mmCIF file of C-alpha atoms and ligand atoms in Angstrom:
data_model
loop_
_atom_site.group_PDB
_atom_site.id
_atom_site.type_symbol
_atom_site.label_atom_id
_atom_site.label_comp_id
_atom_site.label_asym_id
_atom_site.label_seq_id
_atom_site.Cartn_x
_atom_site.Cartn_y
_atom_site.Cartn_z
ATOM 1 C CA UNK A 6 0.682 0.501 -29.083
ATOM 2 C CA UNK A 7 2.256 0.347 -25.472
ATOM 3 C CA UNK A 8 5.860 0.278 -25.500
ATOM 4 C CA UNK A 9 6.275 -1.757 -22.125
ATOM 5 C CA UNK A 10 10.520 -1.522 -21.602
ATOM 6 C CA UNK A 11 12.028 -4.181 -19.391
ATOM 7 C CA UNK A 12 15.101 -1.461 -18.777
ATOM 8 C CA UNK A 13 12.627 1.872 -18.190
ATOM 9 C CA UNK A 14 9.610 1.037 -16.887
ATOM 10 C CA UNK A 15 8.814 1.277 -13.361
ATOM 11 C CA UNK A 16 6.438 -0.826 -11.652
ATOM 12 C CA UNK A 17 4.787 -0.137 -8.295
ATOM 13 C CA UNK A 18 1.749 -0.986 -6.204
ATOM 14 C CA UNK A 19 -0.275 0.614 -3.229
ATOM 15 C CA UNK A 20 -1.201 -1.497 -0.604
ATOM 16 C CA UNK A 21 -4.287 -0.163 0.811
ATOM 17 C CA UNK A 22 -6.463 -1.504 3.334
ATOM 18 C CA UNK A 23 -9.570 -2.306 0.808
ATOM 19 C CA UNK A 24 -7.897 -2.794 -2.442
ATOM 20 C CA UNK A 25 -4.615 -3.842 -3.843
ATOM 21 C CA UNK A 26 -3.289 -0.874 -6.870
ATOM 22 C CA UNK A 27 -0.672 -1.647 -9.361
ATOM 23 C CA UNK A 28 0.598 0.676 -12.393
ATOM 24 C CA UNK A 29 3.542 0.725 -14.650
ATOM 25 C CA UNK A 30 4.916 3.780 -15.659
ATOM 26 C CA UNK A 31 7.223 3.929 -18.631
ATOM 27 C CA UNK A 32 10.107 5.739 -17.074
ATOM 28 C CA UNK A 33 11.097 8.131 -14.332
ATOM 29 C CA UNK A 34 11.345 11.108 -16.383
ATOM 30 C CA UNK A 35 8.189 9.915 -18.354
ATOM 31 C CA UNK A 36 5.984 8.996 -15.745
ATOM 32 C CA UNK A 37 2.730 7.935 -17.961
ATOM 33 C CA UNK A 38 1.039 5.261 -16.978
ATOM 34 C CA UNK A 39 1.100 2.033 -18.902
ATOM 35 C CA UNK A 40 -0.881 -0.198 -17.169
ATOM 36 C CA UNK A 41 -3.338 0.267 -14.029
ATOM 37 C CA UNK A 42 -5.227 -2.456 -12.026
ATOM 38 C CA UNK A 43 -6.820 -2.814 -9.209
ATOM 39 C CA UNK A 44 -7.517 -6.274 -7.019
ATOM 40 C CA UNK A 45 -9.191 -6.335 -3.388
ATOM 41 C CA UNK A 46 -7.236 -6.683 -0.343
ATOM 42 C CA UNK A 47 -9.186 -9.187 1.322
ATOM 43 C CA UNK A 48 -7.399 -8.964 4.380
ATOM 44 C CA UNK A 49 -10.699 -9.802 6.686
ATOM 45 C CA UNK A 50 -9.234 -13.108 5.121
ATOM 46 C CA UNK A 51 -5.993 -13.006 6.351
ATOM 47 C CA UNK A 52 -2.325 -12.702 5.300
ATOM 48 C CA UNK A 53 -1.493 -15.481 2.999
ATOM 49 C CA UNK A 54 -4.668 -14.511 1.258
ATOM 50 C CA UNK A 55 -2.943 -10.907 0.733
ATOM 51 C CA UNK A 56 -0.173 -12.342 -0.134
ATOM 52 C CA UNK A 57 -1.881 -14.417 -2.914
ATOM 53 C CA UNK A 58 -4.056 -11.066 -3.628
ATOM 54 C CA UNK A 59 -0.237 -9.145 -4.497
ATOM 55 C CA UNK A 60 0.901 -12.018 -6.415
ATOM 56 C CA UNK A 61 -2.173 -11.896 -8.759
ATOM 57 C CA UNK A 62 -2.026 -8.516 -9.306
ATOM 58 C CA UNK A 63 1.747 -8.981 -10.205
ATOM 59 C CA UNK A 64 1.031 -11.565 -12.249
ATOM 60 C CA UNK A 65 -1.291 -9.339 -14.400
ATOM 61 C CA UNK A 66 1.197 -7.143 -14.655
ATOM 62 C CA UNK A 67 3.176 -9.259 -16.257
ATOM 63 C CA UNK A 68 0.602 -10.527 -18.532
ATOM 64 C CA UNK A 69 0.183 -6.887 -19.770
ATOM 65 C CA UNK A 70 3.773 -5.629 -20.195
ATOM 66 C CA UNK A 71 4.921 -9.163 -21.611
ATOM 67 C CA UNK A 72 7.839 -9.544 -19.217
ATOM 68 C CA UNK A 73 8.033 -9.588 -15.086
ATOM 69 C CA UNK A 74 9.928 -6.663 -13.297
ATOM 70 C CA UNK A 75 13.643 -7.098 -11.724
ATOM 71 C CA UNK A 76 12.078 -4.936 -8.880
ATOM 72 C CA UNK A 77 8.545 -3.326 -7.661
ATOM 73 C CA UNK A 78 8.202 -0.464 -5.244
ATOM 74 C CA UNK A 79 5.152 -1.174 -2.844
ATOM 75 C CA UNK A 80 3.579 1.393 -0.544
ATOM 76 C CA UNK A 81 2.158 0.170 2.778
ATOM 77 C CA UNK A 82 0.211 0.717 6.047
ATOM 78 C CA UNK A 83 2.549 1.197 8.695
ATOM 79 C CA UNK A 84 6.397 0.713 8.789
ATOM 80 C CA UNK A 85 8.993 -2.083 8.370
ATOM 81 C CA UNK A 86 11.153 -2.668 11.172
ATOM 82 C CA UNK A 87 14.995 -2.122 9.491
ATOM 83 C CA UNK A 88 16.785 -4.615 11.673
ATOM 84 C CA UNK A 89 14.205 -7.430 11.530
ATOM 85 C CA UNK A 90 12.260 -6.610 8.546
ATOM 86 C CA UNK A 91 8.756 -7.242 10.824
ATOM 87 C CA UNK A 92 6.123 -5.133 10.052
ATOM 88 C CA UNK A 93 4.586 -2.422 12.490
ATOM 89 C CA UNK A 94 1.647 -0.351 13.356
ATOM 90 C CA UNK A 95 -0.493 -1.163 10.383
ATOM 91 C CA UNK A 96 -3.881 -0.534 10.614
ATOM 92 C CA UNK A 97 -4.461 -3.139 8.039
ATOM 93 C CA UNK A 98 -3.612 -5.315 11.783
ATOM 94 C CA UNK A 99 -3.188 -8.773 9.891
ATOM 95 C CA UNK A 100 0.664 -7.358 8.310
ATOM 96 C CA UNK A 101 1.632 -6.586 11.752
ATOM 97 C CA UNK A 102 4.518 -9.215 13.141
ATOM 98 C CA UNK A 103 4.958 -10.185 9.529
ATOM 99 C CA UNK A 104 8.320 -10.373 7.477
ATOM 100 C CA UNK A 105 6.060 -8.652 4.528
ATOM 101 C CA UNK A 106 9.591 -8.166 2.018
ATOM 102 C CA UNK A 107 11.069 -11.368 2.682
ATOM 103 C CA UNK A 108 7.622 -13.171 1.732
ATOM 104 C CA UNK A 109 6.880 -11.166 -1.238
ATOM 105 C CA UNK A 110 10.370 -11.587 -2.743
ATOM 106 C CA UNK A 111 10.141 -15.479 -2.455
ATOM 107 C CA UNK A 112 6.534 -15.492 -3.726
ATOM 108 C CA UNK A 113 7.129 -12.907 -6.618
ATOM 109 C CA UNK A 114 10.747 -13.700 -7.425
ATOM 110 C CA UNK A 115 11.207 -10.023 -7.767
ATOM 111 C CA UNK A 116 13.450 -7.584 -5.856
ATOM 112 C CA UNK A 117 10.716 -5.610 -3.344
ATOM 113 C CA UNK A 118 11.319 -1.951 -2.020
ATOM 114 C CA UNK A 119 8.674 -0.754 1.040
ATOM 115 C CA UNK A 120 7.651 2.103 2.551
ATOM 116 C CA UNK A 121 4.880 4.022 4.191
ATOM 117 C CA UNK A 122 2.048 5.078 2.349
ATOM 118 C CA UNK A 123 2.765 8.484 3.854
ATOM 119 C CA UNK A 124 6.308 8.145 2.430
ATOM 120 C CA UNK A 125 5.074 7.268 -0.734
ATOM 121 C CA UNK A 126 2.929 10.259 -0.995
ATOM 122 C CA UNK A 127 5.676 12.635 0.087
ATOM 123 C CA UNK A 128 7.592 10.736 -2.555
ATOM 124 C CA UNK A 129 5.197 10.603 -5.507
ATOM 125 C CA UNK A 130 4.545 15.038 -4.791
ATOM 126 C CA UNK A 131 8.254 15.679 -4.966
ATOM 127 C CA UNK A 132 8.966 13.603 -7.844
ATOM 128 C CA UNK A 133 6.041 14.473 -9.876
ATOM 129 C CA UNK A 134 3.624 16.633 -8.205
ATOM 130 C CA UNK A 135 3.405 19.788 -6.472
ATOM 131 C CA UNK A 136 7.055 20.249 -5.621
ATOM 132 C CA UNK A 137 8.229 19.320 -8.963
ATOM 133 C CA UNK A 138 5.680 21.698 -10.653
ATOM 134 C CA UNK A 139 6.085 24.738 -8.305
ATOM 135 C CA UNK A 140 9.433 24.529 -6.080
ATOM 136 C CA UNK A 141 12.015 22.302 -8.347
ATOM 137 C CA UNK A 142 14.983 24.050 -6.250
ATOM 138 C CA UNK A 143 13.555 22.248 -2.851
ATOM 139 C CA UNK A 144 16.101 19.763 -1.248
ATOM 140 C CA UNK A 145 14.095 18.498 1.729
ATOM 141 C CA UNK A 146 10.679 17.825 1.804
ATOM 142 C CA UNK A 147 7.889 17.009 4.300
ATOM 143 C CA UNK A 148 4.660 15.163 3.375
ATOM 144 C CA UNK A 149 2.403 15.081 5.730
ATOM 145 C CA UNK A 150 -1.074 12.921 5.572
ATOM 146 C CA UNK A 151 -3.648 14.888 7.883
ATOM 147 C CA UNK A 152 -6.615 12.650 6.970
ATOM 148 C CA UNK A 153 -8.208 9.652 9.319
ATOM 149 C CA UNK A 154 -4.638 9.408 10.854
ATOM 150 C CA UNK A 155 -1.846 11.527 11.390
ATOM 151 C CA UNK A 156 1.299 10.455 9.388
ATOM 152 C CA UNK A 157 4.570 11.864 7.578
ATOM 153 C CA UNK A 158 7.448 11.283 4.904
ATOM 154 C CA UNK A 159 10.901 12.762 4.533
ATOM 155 C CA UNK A 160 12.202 13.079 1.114
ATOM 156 C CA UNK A 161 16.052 14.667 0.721
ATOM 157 C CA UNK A 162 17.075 15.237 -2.450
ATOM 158 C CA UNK A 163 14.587 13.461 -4.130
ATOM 159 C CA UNK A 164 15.149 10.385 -2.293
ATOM 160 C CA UNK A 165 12.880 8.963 0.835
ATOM 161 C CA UNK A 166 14.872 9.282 4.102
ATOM 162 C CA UNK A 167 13.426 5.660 6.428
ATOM 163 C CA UNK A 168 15.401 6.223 9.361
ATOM 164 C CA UNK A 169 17.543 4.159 11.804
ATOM 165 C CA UNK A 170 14.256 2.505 12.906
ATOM 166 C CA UNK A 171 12.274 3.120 9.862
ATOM 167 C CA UNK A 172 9.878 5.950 11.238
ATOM 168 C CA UNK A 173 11.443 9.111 9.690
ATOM 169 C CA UNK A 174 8.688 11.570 9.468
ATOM 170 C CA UNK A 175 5.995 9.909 11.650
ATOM 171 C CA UNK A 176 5.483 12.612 13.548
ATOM 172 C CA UNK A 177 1.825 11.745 14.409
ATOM 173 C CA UNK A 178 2.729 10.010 17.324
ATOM 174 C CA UNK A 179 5.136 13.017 18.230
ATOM 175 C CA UNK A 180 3.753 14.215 22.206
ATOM 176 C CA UNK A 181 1.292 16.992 22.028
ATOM 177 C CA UNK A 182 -1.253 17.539 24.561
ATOM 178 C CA UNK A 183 -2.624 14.738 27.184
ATOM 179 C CA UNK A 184 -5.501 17.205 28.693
ATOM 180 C CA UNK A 185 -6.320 17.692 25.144
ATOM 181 C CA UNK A 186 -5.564 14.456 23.383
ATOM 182 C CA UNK A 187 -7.307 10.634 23.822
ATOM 183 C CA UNK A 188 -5.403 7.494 24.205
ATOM 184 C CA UNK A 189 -3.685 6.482 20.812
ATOM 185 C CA UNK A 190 -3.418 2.960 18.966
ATOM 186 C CA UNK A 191 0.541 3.575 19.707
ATOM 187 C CA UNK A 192 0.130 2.845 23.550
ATOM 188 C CA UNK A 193 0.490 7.009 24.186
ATOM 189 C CA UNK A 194 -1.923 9.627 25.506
ATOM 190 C CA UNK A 195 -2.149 12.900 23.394
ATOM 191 C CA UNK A 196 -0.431 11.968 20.030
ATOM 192 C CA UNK A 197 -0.743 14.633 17.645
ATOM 193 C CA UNK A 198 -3.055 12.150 15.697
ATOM 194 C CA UNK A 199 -5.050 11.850 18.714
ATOM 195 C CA UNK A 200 -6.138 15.901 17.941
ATOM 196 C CA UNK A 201 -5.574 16.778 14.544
ATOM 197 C CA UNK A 202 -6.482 13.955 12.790
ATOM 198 C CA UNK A 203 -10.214 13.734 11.377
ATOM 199 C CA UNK A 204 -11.843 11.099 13.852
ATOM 200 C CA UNK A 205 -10.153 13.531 16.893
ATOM 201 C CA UNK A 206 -11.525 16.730 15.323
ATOM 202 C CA UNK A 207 -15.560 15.006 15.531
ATOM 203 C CA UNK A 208 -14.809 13.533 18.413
ATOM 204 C CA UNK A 209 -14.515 17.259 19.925
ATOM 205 C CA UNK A 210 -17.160 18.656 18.309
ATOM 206 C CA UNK A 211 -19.237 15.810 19.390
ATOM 207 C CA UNK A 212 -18.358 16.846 23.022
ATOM 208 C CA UNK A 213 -18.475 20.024 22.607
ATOM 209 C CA UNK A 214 -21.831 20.025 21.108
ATOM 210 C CA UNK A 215 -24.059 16.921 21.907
ATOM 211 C CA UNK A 216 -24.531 16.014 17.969
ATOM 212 C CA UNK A 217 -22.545 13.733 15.787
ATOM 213 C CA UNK A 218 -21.241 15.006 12.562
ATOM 214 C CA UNK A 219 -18.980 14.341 9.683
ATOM 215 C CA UNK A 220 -15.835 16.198 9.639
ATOM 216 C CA UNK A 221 -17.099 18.003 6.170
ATOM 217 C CA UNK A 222 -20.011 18.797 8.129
ATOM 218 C CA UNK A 223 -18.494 20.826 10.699
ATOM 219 C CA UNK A 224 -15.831 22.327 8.322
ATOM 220 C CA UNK A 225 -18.988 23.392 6.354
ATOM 221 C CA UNK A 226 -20.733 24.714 9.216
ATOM 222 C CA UNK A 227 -17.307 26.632 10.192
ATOM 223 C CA UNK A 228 -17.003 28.530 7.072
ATOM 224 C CA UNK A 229 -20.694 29.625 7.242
ATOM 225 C CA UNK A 230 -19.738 31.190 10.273
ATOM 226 C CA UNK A 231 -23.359 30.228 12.386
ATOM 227 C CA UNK A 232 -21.662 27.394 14.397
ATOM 228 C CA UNK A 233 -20.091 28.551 17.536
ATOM 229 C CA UNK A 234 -18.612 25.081 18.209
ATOM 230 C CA UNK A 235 -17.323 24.169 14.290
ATOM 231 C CA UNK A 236 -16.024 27.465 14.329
ATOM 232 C CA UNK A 237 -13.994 26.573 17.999
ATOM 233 C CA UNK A 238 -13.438 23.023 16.285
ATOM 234 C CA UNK A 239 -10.929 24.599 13.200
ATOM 235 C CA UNK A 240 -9.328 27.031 15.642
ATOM 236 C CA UNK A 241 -8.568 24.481 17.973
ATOM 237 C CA UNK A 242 -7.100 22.634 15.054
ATOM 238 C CA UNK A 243 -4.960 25.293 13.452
ATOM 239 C CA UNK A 244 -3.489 26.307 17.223
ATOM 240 C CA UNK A 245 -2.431 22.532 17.502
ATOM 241 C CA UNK A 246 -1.513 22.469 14.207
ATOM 242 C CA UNK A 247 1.057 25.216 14.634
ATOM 243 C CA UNK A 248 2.747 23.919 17.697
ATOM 244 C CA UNK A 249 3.105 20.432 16.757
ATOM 245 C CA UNK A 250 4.154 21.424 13.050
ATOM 246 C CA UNK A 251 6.845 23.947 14.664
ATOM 247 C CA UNK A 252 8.721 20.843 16.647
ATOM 248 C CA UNK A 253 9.075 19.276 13.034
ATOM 249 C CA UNK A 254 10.196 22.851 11.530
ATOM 250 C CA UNK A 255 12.731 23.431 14.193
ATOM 251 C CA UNK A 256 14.035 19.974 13.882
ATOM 252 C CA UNK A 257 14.200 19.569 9.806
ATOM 253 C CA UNK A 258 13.079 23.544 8.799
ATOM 254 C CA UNK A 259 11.766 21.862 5.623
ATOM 255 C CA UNK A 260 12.128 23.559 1.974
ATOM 256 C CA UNK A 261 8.232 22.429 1.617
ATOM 257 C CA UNK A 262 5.841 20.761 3.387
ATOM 258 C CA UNK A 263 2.694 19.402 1.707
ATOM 259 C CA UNK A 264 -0.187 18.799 3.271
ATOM 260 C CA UNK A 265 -2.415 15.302 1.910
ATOM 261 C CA UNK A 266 -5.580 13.793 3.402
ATOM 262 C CA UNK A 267 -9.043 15.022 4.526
ATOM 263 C CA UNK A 268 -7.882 17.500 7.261
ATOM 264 C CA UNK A 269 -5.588 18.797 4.792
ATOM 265 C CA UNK A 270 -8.477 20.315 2.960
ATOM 266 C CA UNK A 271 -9.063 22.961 5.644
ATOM 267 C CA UNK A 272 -7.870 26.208 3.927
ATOM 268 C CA UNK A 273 -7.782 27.600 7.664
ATOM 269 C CA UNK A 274 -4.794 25.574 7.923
ATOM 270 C CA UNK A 275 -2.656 27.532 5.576
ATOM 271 C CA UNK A 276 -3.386 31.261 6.889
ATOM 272 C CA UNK A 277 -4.737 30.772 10.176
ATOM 273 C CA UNK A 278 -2.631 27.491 11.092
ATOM 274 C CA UNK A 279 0.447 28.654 9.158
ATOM 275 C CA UNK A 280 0.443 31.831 10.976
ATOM 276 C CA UNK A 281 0.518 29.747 14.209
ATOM 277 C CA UNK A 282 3.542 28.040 13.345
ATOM 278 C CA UNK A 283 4.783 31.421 13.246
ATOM 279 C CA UNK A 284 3.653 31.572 16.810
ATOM 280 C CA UNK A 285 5.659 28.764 18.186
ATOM 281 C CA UNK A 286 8.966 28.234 15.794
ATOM 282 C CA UNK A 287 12.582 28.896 16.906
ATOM 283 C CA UNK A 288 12.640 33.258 16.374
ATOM 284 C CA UNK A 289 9.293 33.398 15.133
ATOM 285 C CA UNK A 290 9.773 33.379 11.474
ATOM 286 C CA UNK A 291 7.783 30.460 9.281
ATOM 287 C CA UNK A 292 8.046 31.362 5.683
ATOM 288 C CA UNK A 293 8.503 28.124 4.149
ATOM 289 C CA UNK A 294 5.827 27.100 1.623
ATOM 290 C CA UNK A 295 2.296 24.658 2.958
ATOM 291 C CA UNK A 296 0.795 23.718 0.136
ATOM 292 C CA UNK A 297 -1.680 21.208 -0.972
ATOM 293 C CA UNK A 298 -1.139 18.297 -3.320
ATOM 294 C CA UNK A 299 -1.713 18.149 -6.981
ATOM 295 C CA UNK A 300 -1.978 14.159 -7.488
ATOM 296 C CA UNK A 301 -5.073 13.008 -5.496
ATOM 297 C CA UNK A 302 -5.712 9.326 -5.024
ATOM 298 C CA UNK A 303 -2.773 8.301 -7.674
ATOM 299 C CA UNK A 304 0.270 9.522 -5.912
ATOM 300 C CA UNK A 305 0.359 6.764 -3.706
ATOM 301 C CA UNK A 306 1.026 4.170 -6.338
ATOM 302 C CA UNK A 307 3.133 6.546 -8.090
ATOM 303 C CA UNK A 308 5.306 6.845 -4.875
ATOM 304 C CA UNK A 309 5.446 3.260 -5.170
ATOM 305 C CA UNK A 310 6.804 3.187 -8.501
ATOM 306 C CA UNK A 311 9.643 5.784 -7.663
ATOM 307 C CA UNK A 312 10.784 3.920 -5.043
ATOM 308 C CA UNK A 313 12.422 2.004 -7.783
ATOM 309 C CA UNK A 314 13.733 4.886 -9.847
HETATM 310 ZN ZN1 ZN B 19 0.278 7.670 18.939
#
């Protein structure tokens, strides 16, 4: 028997670009999850549809813990804009312009807490995951998603830091290299996403080399050690890595930083790119922990959910 609790639980819900994730967990000190489901975005078929997509999944929610939430925490493509509430630079294009809380508090009749998905994810590993598990003592942390795109979230204390203009941690779009970099989505040449983030890193290697190939292609071909240009590929990444990570460092000099997304697979990037960071941080000494995640696909939806806590 589930014992859904109006007073414990915490509800929250991913908003991805291809499907729509809810859960319920029955407290934030007993995170185990309740209830699950997942609905499809649909948003080749516009916003209201979304909109009608979140309220569905809400609604079985509801149906399954027997009573509707006072509040949900819901994780999203890009960022809200504090003052105005508009949404900005989601990929998922069709939220962009749009006053995402205000609509889903009228249409759920529910209290509604946003944030980044990468915010979510820095969440969801502090709270629960790798930080929790392995440094409890940390008091600021830095998630970083290193995966199709480049993005971040700052979490102080166990609580997410948003930012005057909601775009703590993004530092994906931070200025690293315009000889090196391509033009970005943002409207800027040489965004750290435009070089370390998975499409950049093929997008080299595809230059470099004449041939087209999957990131885990060339990271495979790297570690064998008979590819001249996968091998150049990583070490091109884990030298970038090091100086754009070592602007965040010397701003924030995080307790942790966890790395989440494809990219952050690359082992490279925690002796080789660590060691860089080394190379370009205020006196030269990086000892602060860069560690992977331990909650896969599920700790954006958990971030969700402790948005609420
Ligand atoms: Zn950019």
């Amino acid at each position: 028997m589930k014992n859904f609790n109006a007073q414990q639980n915490l509800w929250g819900i991913d908003l991805g670009g291809t499907k729509i994730e809810g859960v319920i967990l029955r407290s934030a000190q007993d995170p185990e999850v309740l209830f699950r489901h997942r609905v499809p975005t649909g948003a080749d078929q516009g916003y209201a549809h979304m909109l009608e997509q979140l309220a569905q999944l809400v609604q079985h929610m509801e149906d399954a813990a027997g009573y509707r939430a006072a509040k949900v925490g819901i994780g999203t493509p890009g960022t809200t804009i504090p003052k105005t509430g508009l949404m900005k630079n989601c990929n998922t294009t069709v939220l962009n312009g749009k006053p995402l809380r205000a609509d889903l508090v009228q249409r759920l009749g529910m209290q509604v807490a946003l944030a980044n998905d990468a915010t979510c994810f820095a969440l969801a590993e502090t709270r629960l995951g790798v930080v929790k598990q392995q440094f409890p003592e940390a008091k600021v942390v830095f998630g970083i998603i290193l995966g199709t795109g480049v993005g971040g979230g700052l979490v102080v204390n166990g609580h997410v830091i948003e930012g005057f203009h909601g775009i703590a941690g993004e530092w994906g779009h931070n200025y690293l290299s315009e000889a090196e970099g391509a033009p970005c989505f943002c409207g800027k040449t040489g965004c750290n996403e435009s070089i370390l983030a998975g499409p950049a890193l093929e997008r080299y290697y595809a230059a470099q080399s004449g041939q087209a190939l999957s990131l885990k292609e060339i990271v495979g071909r790297a570690a064998s050690g008979d590819d001249a240009v996968a091998t150049q590929t990583v070490h091109r990444l884990t030298s970038f890595f090091g100086l754009a990570l070592s602007a965040v460092i010397n701003v924030l000099d995080p307790d942790v930083i966890v790395i989440g997304g494809g990219v952050g697979n690359i082992d490279l990037l925690y002796q080789e790119g660590v060691a860089n960071v080394s190379k370009y941080v205020f006196d030269h000494q990086f000892e602060a922990p860069v560690v992977k995640p331990l909650l896969g696909d599920s700790a954006g939806v958990f971030g969700a959910a402790y948005l609420v806590a």
